[in-house]
Coordinates of C-alpha atoms in Angstrom, one line a residue:
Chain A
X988 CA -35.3 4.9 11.7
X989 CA -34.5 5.5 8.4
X990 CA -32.5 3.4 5.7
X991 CA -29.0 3.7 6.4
X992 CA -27.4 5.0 2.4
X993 CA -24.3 3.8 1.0
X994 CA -21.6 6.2 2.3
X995 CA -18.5 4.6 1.2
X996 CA -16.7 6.9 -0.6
X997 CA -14.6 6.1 -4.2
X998 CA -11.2 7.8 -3.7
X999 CA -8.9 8.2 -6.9
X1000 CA -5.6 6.7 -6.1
X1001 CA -2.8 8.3 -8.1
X1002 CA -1.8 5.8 -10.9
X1003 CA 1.7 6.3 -10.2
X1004 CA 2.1 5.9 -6.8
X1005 CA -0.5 5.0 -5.5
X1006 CA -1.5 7.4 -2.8
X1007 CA -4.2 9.5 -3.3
X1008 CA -3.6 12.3 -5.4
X1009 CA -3.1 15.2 -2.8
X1010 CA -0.5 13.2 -1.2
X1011 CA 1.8 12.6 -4.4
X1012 CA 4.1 15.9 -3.3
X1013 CA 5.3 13.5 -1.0
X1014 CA 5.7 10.0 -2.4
X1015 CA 9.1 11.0 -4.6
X1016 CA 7.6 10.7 -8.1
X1017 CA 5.7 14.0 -8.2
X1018 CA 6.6 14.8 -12.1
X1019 CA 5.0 11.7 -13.2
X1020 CA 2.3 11.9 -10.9
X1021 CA 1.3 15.7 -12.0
X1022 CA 1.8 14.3 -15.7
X1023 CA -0.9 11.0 -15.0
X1024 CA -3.5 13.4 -12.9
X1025 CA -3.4 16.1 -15.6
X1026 CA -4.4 13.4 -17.9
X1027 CA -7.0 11.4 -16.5
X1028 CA -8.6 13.6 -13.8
X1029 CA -8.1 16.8 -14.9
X1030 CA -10.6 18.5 -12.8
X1031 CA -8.7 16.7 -9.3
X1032 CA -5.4 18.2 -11.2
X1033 CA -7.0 21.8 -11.6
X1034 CA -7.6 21.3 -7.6
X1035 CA -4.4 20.3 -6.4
X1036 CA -1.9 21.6 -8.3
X1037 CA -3.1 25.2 -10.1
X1038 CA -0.4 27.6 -8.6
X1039 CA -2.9 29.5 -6.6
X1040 CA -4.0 27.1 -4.6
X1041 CA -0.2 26.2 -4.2
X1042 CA 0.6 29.4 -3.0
X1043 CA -1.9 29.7 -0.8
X1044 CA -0.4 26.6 0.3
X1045 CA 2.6 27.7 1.4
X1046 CA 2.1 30.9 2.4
X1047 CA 0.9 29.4 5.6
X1048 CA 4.4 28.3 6.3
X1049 CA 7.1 30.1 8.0
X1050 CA 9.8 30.9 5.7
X1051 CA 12.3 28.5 6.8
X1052 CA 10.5 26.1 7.3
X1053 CA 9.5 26.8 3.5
X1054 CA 13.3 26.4 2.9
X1055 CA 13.5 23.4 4.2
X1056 CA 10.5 21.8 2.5
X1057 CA 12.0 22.9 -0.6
X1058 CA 15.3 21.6 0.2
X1059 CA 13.9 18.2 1.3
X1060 CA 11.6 17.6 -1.6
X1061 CA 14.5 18.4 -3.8
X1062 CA 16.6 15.8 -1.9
X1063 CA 13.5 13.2 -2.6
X1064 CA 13.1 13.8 -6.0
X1065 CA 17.0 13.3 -6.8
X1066 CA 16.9 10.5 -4.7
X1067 CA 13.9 9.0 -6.7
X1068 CA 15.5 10.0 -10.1
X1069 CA 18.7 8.0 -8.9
X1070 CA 16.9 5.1 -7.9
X1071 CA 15.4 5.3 -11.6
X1072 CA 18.6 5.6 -13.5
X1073 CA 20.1 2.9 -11.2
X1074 CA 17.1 0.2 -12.2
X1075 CA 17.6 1.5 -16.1
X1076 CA 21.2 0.5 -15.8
X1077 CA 20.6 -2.9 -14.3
X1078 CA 18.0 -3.1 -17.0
X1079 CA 20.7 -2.8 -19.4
X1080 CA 22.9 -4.6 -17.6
X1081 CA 21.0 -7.9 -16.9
X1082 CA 20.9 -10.5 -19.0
X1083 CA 18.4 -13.2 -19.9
X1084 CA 20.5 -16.4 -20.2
X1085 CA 18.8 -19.4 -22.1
X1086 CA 20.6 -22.5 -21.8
X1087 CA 20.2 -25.6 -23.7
X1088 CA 21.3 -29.1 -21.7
X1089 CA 21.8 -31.9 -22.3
X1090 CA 19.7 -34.4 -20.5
X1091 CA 20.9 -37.4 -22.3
X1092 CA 21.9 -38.0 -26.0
X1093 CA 19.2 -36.3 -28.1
X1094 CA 17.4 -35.5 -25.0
X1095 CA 17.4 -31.6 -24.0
X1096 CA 15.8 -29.5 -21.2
X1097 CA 16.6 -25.7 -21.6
X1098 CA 16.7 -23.0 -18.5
X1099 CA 15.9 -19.7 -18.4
X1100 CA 17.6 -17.3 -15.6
X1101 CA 18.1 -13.8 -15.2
X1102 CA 14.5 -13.2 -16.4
X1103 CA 13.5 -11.3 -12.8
X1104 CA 15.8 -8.6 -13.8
X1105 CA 13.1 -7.4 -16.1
X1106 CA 10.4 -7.6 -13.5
X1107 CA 8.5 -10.7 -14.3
X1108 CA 6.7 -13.6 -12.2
X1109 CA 8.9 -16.4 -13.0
X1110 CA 6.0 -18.3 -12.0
X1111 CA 3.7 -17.3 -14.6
X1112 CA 5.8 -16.9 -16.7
X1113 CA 7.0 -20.8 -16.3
X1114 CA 3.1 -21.0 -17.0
X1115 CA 3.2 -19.5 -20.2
X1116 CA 6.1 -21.7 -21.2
X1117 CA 4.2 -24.8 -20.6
X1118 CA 1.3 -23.9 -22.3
X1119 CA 3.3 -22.3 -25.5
X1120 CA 5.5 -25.3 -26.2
X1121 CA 3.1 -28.0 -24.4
X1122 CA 5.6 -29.2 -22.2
X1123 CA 6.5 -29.0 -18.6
X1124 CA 8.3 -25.8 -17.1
X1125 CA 9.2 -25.3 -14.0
X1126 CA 10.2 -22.9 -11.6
X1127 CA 13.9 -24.5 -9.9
X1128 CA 16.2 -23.2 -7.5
X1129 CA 19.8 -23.0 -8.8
X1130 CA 22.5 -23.7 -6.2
X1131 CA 23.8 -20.3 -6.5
X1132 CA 20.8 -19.1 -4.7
X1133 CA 18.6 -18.1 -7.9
X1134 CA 15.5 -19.4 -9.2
X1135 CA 15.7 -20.3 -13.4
X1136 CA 12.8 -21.5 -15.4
X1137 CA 13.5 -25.5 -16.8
X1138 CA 11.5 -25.9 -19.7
X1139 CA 11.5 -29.5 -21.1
X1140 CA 12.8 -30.3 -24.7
X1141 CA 14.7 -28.0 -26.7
X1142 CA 13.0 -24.7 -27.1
X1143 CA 15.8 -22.1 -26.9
X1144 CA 15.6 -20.8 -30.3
X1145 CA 11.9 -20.8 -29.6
X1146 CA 11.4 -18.6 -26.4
X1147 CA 13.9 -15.9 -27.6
X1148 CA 11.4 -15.3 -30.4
X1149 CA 8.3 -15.9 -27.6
X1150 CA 10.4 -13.6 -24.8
X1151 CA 10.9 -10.6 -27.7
X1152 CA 7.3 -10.6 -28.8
X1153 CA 5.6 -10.8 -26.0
X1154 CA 7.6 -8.7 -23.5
X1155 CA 8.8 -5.6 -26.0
X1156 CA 11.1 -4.1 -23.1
X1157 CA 13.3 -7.3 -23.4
X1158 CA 16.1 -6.0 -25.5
X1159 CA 17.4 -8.7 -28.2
X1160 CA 20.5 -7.6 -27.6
X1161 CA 20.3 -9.3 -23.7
X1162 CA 19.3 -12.5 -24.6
X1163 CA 22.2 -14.4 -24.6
X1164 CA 21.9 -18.8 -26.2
X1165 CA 24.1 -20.9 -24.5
X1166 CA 24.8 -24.7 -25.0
X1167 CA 26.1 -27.2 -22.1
X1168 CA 27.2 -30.2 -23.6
X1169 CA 26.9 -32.5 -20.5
X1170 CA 30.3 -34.1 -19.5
X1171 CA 30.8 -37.6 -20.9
X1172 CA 29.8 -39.7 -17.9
X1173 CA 31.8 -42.3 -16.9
X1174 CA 29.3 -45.4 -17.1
X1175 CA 30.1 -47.1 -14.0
Chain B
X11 CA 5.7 -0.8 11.8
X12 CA 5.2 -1.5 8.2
X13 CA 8.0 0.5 6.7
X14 CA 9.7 -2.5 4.0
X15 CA 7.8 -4.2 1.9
X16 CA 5.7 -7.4 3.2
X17 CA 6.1 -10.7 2.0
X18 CA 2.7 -12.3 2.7
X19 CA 1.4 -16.0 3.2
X20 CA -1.1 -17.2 1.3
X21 CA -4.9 -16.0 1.7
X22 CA -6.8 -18.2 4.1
X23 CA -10.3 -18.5 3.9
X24 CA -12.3 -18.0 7.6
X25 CA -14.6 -20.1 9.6
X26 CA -18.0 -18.0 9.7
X27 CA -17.9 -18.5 13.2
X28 CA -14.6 -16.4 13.2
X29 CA -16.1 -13.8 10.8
X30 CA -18.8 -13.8 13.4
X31 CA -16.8 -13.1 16.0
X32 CA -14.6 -10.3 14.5
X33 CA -17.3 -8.9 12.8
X34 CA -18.1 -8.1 16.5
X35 CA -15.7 -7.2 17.9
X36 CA -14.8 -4.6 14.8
X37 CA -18.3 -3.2 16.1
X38 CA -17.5 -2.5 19.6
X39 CA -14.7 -0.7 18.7
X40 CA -15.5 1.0 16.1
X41 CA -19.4 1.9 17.3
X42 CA -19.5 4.6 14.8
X43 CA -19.1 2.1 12.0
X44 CA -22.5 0.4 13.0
X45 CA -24.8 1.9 10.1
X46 CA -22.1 1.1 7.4
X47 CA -21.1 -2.6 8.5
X48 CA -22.9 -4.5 5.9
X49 CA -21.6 -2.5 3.4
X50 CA -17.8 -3.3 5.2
X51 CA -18.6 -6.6 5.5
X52 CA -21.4 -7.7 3.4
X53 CA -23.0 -11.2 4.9
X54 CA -22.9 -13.1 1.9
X55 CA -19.2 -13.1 1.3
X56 CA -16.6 -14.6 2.7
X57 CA -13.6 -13.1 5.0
X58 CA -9.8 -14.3 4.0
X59 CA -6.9 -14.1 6.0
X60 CA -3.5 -13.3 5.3
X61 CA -0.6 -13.5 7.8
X62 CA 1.7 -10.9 7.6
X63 CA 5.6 -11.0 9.7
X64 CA 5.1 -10.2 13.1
X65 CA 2.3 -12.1 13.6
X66 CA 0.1 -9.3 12.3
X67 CA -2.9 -10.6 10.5
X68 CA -4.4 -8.4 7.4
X69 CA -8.4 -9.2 6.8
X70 CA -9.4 -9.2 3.5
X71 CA -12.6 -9.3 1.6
X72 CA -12.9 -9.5 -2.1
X73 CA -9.7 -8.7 -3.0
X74 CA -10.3 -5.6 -0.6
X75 CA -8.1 -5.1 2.7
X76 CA -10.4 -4.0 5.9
X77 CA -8.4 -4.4 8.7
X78 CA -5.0 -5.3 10.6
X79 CA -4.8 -7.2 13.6
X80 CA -1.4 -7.7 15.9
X81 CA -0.9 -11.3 18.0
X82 CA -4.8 -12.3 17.2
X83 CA -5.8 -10.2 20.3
X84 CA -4.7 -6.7 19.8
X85 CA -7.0 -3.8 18.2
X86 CA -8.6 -4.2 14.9
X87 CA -6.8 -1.5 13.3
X88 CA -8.8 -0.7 10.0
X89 CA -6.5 -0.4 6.7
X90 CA -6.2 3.3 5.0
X91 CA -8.3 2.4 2.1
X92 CA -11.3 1.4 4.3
X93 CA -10.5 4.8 6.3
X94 CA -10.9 6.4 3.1
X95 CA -14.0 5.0 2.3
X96 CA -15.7 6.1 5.6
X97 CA -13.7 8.5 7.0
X98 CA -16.5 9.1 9.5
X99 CA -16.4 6.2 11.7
X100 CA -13.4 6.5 13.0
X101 CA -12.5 9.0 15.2
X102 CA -9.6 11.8 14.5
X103 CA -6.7 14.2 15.1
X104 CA -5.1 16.2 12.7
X105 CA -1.6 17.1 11.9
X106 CA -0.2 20.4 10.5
X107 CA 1.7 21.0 7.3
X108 CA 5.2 20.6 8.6
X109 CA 4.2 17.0 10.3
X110 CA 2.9 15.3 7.1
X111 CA 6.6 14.8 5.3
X112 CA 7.8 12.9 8.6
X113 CA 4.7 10.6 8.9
X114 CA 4.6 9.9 5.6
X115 CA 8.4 8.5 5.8
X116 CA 7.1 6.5 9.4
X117 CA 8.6 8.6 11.8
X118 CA 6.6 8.3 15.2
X119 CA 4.1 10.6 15.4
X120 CA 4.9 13.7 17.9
X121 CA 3.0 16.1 20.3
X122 CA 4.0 19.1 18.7
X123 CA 2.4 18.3 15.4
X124 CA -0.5 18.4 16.9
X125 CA -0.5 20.9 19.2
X126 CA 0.6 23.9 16.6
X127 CA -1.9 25.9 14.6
X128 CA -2.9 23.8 11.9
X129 CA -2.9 20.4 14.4
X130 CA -6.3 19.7 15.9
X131 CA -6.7 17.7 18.8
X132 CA -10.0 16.7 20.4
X133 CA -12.3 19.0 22.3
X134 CA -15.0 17.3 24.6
X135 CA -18.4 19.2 24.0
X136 CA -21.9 18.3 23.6
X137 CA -23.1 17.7 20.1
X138 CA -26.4 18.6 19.3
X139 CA -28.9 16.6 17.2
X140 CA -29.5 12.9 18.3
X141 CA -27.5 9.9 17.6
X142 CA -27.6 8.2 14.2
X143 CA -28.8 5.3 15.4
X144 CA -29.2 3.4 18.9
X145 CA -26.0 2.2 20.4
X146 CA -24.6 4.5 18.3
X147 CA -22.4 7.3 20.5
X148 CA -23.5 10.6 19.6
X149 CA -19.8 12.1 18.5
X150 CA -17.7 13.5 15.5
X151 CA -15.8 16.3 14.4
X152 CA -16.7 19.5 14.6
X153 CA -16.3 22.0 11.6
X154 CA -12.8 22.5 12.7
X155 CA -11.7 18.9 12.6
X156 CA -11.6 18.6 16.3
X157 CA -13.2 15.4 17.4
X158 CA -15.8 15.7 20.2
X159 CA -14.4 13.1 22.6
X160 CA -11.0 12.8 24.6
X161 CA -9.5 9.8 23.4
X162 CA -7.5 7.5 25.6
X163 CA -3.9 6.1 25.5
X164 CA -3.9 2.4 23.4
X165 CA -7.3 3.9 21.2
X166 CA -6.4 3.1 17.7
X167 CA -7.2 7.1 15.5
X168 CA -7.0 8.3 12.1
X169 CA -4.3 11.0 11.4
X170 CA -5.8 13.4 9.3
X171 CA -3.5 16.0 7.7
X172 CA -3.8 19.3 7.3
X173 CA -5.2 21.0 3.9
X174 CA -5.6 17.5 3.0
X175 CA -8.5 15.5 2.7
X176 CA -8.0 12.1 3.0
X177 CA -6.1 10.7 5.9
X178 CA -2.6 10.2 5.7
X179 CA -1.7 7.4 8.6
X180 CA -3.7 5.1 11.0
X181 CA -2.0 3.7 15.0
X182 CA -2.7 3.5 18.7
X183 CA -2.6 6.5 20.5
X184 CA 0.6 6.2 23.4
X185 CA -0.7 8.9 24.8
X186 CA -4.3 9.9 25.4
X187 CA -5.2 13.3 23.9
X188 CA -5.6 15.2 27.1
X189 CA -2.0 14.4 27.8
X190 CA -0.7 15.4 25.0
X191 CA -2.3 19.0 25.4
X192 CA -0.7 18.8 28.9
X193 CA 2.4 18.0 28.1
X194 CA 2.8 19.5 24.8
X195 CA 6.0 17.0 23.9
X196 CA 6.7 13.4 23.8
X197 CA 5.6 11.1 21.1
X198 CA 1.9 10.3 20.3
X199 CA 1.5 7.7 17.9
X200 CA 4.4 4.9 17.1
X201 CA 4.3 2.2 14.7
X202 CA 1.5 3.8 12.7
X203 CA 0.5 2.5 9.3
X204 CA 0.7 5.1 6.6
X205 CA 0.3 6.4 3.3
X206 CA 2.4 4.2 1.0
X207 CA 3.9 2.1 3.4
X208 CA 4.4 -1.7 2.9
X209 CA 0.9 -2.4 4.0
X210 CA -0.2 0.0 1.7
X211 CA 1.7 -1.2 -1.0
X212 CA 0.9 -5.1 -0.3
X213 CA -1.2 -6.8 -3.4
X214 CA -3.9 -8.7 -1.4
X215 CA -5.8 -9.3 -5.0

């Protein structure tokens, strides 16, 4: 018998969404897809989307049912464009909230929230903290339902600058400092 | 079945007697995939878990997903990517143009994809030349795509699509082939996974 030889095949998954690439007509981002397989495989690109070969395509088709591909991929596309625009808004919308506490006199912890707006593992994120500022951070759960990142000691002025350099589509602008004086508690 | 997004446990690392195991029962029902199994699961490394809702449990090997399993007793039901990397071993049917949109958004799979022009069901014949190797069943797809077995209701297939080359969803057949050319109507394939679905989509890395 002879040698079995390695079969598995390598597909190319799009970049964009992840499918391979003859199947990106369908996954709602087609312009950007096109756009990354023209760029990086632009023999696959030549295959799949060079106008003959769409034609040929859908020619097969009946024409209404043409129609209503047409129709529906148009529907898709608006749908994904809205989708887009929507996170963009929140994007500008959402903001990062860094809070300084106060623990005890002289003695501060500061919170981060809102930072999942933007897309980021709070939990690595926390990571980064600790080792930046060499103290602990945390990942919490706020009563409100969130999760914030407690850093301890006061960093705030610190992790705006850390937050702005190292994640450039954090806009200064959302970054908000806040200070909570804790309430004088009544020593019982 | 796997239409949101997953939220998945922890990987798990499994016994070897468990690998064992799985590894054979991957084997008897997937025959075809006989010659290729050490390259799908290579003996040296190690199998992970991870549990999925729905007690559906994803296998996973270096950072790779092979296969889905439902209650720890169902089908092993082999992940797109590994279809894609041997698309032979599995056998296939084959949807038209029209059919591909609804799939690809999880819609149940229906007869008359299937049975229009460009949809290719099986056609039993005898296939010439001898079997790959011993155990192995002597069947495939012919040039046309059609797949030279019947297959029976509850056999897991690849939906291949057509004027496409890789395939676009993977289920359990609800009804067996020859019914569906009976019948002509009805649906075929529910709760498939697909192209971009959550499973697709899950990070296993």
């Amino acid at each position: 018998m002879a040698e079995p030889v390695s079969v598995a095949r390598n597909v190319i998954y799009c970049g964009v969404c992840t499918l391979p690439p003859e199947y990106c007509e369908y996954g709602g981002t087609v312009k950007k897809c096109q756009e990354w397989l023209e760029k990086k495989h632009p023999n696959m690109y030549e295959r799949i989307w060079s106008p003959e070969v769409l034609e040929a395509a859908t020619a097969s088709l009946s024409l209404e049912a043409q129609e209503r591909a047409a129709k529906d991929a148009k529907k898709k596309a608006a749908k994904a464009e809205a989708a887009e625009q929507k996170h963009a808004q929140q994007l500008a919308n959402s903001v990062i909230t860094i809070k300084r506490i106060e623990r005890n006199k002289r003695k501060y912890v500061t919170s981060v929230s809102g930072l999942e707006a933007f897309g980021l593992e709070l939990k690595k994120v926390a990571k980064d903290f600790g080792k930046k500022f060499a103290t602990g951070a945390s990942v919490t759960k706020t009563p409100s339902g969130g999760e914030e990142i407690v850093v301890q000691g006061d960093v705030s002025g610190e992790i705006e600058e850390f937050l702005l350099e190292k994640y450039k589509d954090i806009p200064e602008d959302n970054i908000e400092l806040v200070e909570d004086k804790k309430k004088k508690a009544s020593a019982g | 079945m796997f239409k949101k997004d997953l939220g998945a446990s922890p990987k798990q690392k499994l016994k070897s007697s468990i690998q064992r195991s799985l590894r054979n029962s991957l084997l008897s029902t997937y025959p075809l995939l006989t010659p290729h199994i050490d390259e799908v699961l290579p003996k040296k490394s190690s199998l992970e878990q991870v549990k999925l809702p729905d007690r559906v449990s994803l296998y996973v090997i270096e950072g790779q997903p092979l296969f889905y399993q439902q209650d720890n007793a169902g089908f092993l039901v082999p992940h797109l990517r590994l279809v894609h990397r041997f698309p032979q071993a599995f056998p296939t049917i084959r949807i038209d143009r029209g059919a591909i949109r609804f799939v690809l958004s999880g819609a149940t799979l229906m007869a008359p994809g299937l049975t229009s022009k460009g949809g290719r069901l099986p056609e039993p014949k005898e296939r010439e030349g001898e079997p790959v190797a011993e155990g192995v069943p002597n069947e495939g797809p012919d040039e046309e795509g059609r797949w030279s077995r019947e297959l029976e209701k509850g056999e897991p297939v690849v939906v291949m699509a057509e004027g496409k080359e890789e395939a676009c969803a993977i289920g359990l057949l609800v009804m067996g082939t020859k019914d569906v050319k009976e019948k002509g109507k009805g649906p075929v394939i529910e709760e498939a996974h697909f192209l971009g679905d959550g499973l697709w989509r899950l990070n296993v890395e």
